[in-house]
Structure formats: structure tokens, C-alpha cells
XYZ file of C-alpha atoms in Angstrom:
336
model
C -41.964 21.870 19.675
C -44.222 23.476 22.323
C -43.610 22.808 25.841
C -40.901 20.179 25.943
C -42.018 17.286 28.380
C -39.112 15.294 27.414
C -36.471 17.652 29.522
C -36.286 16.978 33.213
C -35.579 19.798 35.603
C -31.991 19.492 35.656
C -32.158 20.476 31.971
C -30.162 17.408 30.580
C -32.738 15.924 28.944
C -32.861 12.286 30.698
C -33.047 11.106 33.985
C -32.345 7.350 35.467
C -34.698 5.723 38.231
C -32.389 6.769 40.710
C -32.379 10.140 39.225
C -35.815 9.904 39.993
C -36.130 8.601 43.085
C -33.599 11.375 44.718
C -35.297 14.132 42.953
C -38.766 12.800 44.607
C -37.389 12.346 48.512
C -35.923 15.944 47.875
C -39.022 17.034 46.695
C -40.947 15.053 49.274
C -38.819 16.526 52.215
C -38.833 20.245 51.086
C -42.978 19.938 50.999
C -43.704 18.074 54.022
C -46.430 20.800 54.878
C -48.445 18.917 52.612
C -48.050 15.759 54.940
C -48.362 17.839 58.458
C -50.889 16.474 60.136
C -51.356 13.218 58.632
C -51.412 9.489 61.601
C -48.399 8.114 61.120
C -47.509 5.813 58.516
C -50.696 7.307 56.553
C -48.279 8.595 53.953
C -46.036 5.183 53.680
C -49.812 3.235 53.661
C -50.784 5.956 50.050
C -47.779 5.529 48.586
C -47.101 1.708 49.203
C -48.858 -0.172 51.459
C -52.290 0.070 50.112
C -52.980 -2.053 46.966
C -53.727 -0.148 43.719
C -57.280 -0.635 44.151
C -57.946 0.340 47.622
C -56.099 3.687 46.739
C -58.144 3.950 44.100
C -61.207 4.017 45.486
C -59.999 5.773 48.122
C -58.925 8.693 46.466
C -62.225 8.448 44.717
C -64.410 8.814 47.662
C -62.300 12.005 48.670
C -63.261 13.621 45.617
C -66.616 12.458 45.600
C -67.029 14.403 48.628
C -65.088 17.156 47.284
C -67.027 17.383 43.991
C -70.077 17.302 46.066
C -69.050 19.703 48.833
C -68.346 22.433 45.691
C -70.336 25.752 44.905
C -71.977 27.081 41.094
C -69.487 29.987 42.145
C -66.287 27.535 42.702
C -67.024 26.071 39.423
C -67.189 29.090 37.616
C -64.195 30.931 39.568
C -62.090 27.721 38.085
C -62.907 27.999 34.920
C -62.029 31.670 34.429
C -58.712 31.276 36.018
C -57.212 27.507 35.476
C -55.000 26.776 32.624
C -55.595 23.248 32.366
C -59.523 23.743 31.517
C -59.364 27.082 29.580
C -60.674 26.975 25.811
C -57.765 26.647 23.221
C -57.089 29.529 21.200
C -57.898 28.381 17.911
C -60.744 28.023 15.905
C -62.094 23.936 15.612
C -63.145 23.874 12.176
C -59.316 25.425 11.639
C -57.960 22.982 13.155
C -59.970 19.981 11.704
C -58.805 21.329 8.127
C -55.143 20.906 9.531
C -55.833 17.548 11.265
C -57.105 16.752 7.320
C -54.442 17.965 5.385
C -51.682 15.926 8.221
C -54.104 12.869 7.724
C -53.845 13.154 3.802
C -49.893 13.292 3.889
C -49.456 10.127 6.107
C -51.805 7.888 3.965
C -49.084 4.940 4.582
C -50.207 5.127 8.087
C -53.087 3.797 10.125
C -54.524 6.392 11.939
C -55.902 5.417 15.442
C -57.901 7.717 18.278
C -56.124 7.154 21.623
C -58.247 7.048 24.922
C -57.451 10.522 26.345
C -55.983 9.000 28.970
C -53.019 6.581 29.314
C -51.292 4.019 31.868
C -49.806 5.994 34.736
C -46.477 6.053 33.897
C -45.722 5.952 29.957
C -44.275 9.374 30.410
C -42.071 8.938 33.263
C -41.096 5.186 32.979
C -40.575 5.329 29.092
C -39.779 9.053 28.362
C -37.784 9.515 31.944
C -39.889 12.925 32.589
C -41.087 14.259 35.754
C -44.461 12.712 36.824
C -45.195 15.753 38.048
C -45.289 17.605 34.502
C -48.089 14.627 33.747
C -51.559 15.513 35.110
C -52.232 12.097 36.751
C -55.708 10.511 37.155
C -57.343 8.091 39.149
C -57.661 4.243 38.364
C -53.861 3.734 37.634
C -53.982 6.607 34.436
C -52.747 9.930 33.501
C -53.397 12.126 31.082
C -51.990 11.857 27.846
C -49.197 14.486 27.780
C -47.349 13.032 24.913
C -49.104 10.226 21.995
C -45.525 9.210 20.832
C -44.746 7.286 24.311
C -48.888 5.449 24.037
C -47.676 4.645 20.373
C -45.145 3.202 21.215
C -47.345 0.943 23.574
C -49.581 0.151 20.808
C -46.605 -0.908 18.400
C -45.285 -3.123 21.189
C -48.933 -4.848 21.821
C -48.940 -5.563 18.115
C -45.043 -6.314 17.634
C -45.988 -8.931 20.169
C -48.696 -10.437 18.328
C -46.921 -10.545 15.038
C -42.878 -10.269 15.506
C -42.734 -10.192 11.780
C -44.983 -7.139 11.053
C -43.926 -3.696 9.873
C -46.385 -1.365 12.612
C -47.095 2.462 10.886
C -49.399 4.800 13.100
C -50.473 8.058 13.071
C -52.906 9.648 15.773
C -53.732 13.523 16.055
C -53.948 14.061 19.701
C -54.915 16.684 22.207
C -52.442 16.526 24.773
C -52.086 18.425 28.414
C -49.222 18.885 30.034
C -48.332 20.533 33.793
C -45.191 21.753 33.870
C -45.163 25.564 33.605
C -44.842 27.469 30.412
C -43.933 30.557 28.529
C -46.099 33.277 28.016
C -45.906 33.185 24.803
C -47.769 32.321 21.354
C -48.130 28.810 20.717
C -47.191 27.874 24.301
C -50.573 26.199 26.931
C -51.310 23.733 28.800
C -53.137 21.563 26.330
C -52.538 21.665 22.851
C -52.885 19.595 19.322
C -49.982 17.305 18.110
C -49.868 15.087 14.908
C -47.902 12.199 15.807
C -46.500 9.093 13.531
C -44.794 5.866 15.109
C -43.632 3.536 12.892
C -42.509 0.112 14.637
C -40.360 -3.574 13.730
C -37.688 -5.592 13.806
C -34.063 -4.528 12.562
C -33.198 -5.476 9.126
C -29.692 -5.876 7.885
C -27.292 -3.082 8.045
C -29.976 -0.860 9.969
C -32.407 -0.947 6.980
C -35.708 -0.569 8.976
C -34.051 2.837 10.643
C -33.370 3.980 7.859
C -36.047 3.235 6.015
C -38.611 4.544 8.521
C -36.854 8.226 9.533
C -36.828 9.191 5.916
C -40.410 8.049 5.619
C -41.292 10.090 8.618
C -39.602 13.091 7.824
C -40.292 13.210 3.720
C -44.220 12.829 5.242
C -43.949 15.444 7.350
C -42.349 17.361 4.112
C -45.541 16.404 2.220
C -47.621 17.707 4.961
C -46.095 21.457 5.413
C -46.603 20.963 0.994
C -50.179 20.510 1.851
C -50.697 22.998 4.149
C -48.846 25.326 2.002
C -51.576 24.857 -1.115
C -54.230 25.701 1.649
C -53.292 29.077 3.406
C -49.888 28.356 5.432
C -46.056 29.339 5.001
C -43.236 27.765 6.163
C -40.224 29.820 4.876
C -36.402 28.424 5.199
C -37.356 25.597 6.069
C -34.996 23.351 6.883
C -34.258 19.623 7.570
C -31.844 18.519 9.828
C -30.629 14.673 11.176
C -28.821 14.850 14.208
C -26.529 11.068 15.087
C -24.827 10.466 17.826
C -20.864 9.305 16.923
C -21.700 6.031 16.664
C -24.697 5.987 14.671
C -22.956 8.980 12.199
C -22.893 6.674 9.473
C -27.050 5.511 9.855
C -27.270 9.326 10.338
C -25.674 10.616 7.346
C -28.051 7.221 5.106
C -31.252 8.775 6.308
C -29.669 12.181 5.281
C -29.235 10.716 1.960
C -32.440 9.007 1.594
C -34.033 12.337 2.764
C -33.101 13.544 -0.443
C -35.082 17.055 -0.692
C -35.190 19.335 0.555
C -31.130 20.065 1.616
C -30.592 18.289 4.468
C -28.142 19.189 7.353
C -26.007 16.840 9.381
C -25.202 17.436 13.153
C -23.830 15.289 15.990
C -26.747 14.304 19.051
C -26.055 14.778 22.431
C -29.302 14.727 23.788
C -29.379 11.247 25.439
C -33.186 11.394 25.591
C -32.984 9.499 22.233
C -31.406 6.465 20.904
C -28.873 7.727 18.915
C -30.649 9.961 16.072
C -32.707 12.640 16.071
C -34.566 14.497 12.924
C -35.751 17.893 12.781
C -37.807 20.337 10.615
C -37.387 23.969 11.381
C -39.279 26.913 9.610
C -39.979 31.267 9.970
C -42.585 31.525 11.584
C -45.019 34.565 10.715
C -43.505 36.737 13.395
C -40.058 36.094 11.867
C -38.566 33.591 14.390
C -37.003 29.925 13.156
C -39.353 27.540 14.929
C -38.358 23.828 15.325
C -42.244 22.561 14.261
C -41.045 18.997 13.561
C -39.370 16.888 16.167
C -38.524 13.363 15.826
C -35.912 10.631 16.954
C -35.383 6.764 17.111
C -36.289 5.453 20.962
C -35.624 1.758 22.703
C -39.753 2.088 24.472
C -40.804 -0.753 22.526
C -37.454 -2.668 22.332
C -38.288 -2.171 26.216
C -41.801 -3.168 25.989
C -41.329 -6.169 24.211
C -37.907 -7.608 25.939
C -36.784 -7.699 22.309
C -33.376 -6.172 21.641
C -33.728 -6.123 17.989
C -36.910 -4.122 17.824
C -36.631 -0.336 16.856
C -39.473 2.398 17.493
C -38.721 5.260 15.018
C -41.712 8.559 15.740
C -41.688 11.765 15.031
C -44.672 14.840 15.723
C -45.800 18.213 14.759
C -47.252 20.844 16.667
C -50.329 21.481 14.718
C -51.742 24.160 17.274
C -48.589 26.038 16.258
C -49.179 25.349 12.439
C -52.530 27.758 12.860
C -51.081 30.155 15.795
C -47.423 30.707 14.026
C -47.478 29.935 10.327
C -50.943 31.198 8.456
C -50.031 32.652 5.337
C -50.012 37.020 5.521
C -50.369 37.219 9.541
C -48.970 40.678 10.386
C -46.489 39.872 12.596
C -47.301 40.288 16.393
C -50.986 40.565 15.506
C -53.566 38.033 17.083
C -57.218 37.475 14.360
């Protein structure tokens, strides 16, 4: 799907605290141009000292004065060369019709708006990515680069209220990420995802896993059937649940409840998930087998609410990439 925030630089697709913290002095001692300059202990005083809301406020009378020490001309300059603040490429009312047709699908669901901004850290602390692929804000947020990880803090806030409840989301979400990216179609810095999160507590013999994936991934089914009654094509596609060895058997039951369309079996080893992942791959217009459906079991809200027994199953869609990639009779190669 898209850029893939989930995938650390060392390409293994997780990375522990420590991982973290090495990476970061590395980092930290390879750029110290940026500190040059600085009293000492300033940098020890920003990055620990200083309580969250002196920094804060700090950081927000720097930019005060920056925003105010700024040109017409500085403003404009930025805006016709900065990724991050650059138009998207599709058409609104396009993508509203998607956003409608996803909405329709997951009528199970409650859909929520998120806050386009999230706690600093859901990415990195939950997800294990780089914060510096996160565009972080002031006040203790970030940007949301990814709506599955601030589901997954919703499901926990109401998981705590209610232990017993069954927690089904959906959100449609314009996300920004700041890692680099192809040049290619479909790939920016912000873009459109459809996300669902479904939350609870285990039932017997793995019931709630398996019960949830195949919901997620026979709506997501429904959805591409939507989209295809209104203009889109999704040829070949095909569904695939990926388990690690020891969750084979829960892997080949959510095959099984899948049903239709043919499902495919193959073993995980991306450790970014817990255990099982589920995929739906299609041709895209330009002839090239995209994986537009990306979705996995996770321990965040097990995490979130010290509760070893709760399970967080989500799974997303690029929808930017449903209208870039998959319109029904786009000439290959050729941009409307």
C-alpha cells in the first residue's frame, strides 16, 4: 500500500526501543552540525531537561518569530516546491464518491473523523517506525501518518470502559507521511486511506480473530464490488492470509471463513504483526499487481490496555490509489 511507514530503515520491518535508541545517537552524532553552536547542555535541556510544556512553548515562540519574520515571496516559493503542502492529484468530488462507496461496504462499522493530528508517538511507540518518517507537531502531537495505530487508541479508550464490548471502526483519513518516496503514480506525501479496526477480548479457540479478519477482508471484498458497479476494475484479484507457524492453523480458519473469492495461504515473516497478516492484491490499469489491501492482527491495544487477552484486528485501503491506478478504461501510462 503506498509508502510503507511500517518498515524501518534497516528494511526488517520492526525495530525494538533499543533499536531505536542506537539508530537515534548514530543519527544524532553523524548531524551534529545541526547542534554546532548551541551553550552547552542546551541540547540535553530540549531533549530532557525541560518539562513538556516549557518546550512547548518554547518551540512555539521560535516559530512565532519565524512565521512573523517570513516574506509573501517565501510563502509562495514553499508552496510551489514542498511536497508536504502540494495539492493532491485527484479530483475531491472523485474522491468523496470513493470515500461513499468504502463507507457503504463497512455499514457494520462506526465511522469516526480523527483529529488530524495524533499523540506524539502512536507511530513510533506502537508501530516501531522511525519518528522521523512522522511529521511531528508542537504541543506533544504529530501528524497522523497512519489511522490504524489512533484506532487502535480509540478501541483501547473504549475496551477500557467496557471490557465486554465488541469495538468496530472505520475512519477515511488523509494521512502525511515524511519519509521519501518513489516517483511514481500513486506514491506522495499525503494521501487518502480507508481504514477499519475492529477491537475485544479473545473468545475460545481464537474465535474473535477469526471472526474479525474475515469480516475485514470479505468488507473490503464488498467494497472493490462497489466500486466496480461505479467506474473501477480490479482484475485478478486476489486474497491472500499470511500466519506465522504458530498461528498456521488460525491462519488457514480465516482462510476458510474467507470463503470467496479463492483464497491463498502463505507463511508471515514480517514481525511487524502479531502473527497474521491478510492481503488483497489486484492489476492495476497500467498492468502491474498492486497490493491495495493490507491488513494484520497487532498487540497496540493488548498494550494499551495492560490486557493480555485483548486482540486489535485492522486492515486499510489506499483509496488515492483506487482513483490514480484502477478507473475502469485508463490507457495505460496516461494521466486525465
Amino acid at each position: 500500500m503506498l509508502c510503507d511507514l511500517r518498515q524501518p530503515e534497516n528494511g526488517d520491518g520492526h525495530e525494538s526501543r533499543a533499536d531505536r535508541r542506537v539508530a537515534y545517537e548514530m543519527t544524532d552524532r553523524s548531524r551534529q552540525w545541526i547542534t554546532a553552536g548551541l551553550p552547552p547542555g542546551a541540547l540535553d535541556a530540549l531533549k530532557e531537561t525541560l518539562s513538556p510544556s516549557r518546550l512547548w512553548s518554547l518551540l512555539l515562540e521560535v516559530l512565532e518569530a519565524r512565521a512573523a519574520a517570513r516574506a509573501p515571496a517565501a510563502l509562495a516559493g514553499q508552496w510551489d516546491r514542498d511536497r508536504f503542502v502540494a495539492p493532491a492529484l485527484v479530483d475531491q468530488r472523485r474522491m468523496m464518491d470513493i470515500d461513499r462507496d468504502l463507507l457503504a461496504a463497512a455499514a457494520l462499522f462506526q465511522s469516526i473523523e480523527l483529529s488530524p493530528v495524533a499523540p506524539l508517538g502512536v507511530c513510533s511507540l506502537l508501530g516501531r517506525a522511525s519518528q522521523n518518517k512522522v511529521l511531528s507537531a508542537l504541543r506533544g502531537t504529530e501528524v497522523v501518518a497512519d489511522p490504524t495505530n489512533v484506532l487502535a487508541l480509540e478501541c483501547a479508550r473504549r475496551l477500557r470502559r467496557d471490557p465486554a464490548t465488541v469495538v468496530r471502526l472505520a475512519t477515511s483519513h488523509r494521512c502525511v507521511r515524511a519519509q521519501q518516496v518513489p516517483k511514481l503514480p500513486g506514491f506522495s506525501a499525503h494521501f487518502r486511506m480507508f481504514c477499519l479496526g475492529s477491537a475485544g477480548v479473545e473468545r475460545q479457540n481464537h474465535a474473535f480473530v477469526v471472526d474479525a479478519a474475515a469480516e475485514h477482508v470479505l468488507t473490503m471484498t464488498s467494497a472493490l464490488d462497489r466500486l466496480e458497479a461505479h467506474g473501477f476494475a480490479f482484475p485478478d484479484r486476489r486474497v491472500t492470509v499470511l500466519a506465522a507457524p504458530a498461528k498456521a492453523e488460525i491462519g488457514d480458519r480465516i482462510a476458510a471463513a474467507i470463503g470467496r473469492p479463492a483464497v491463498s495461504r502463505a507463511v508471515l515473516e514480517h514481525p511487524y504483526y502479531d502473527g497474521l497478516r491478510f492481503q488483497i492484491a489486484a492489476r492495476s490499469s497500467e498492468g502491474i499487481e498492486i497490493p491495495l489491501v493490507d491488513g494484520g492482527t497487532f498487540d497496540w491495544v493488548a498494550t494499551l490496555t495492560s490486557n493480555r487477552r485483548a486482540r486489535f484486528v485492522a486492515i486499510a485501503i489506499g483509496a488515492e490509489v483506487v482513483e490514480l491506478l484502477f478507473r475502469a478504461g485508463r490507457a495505460p501510462g496516461r494521466d486525465e
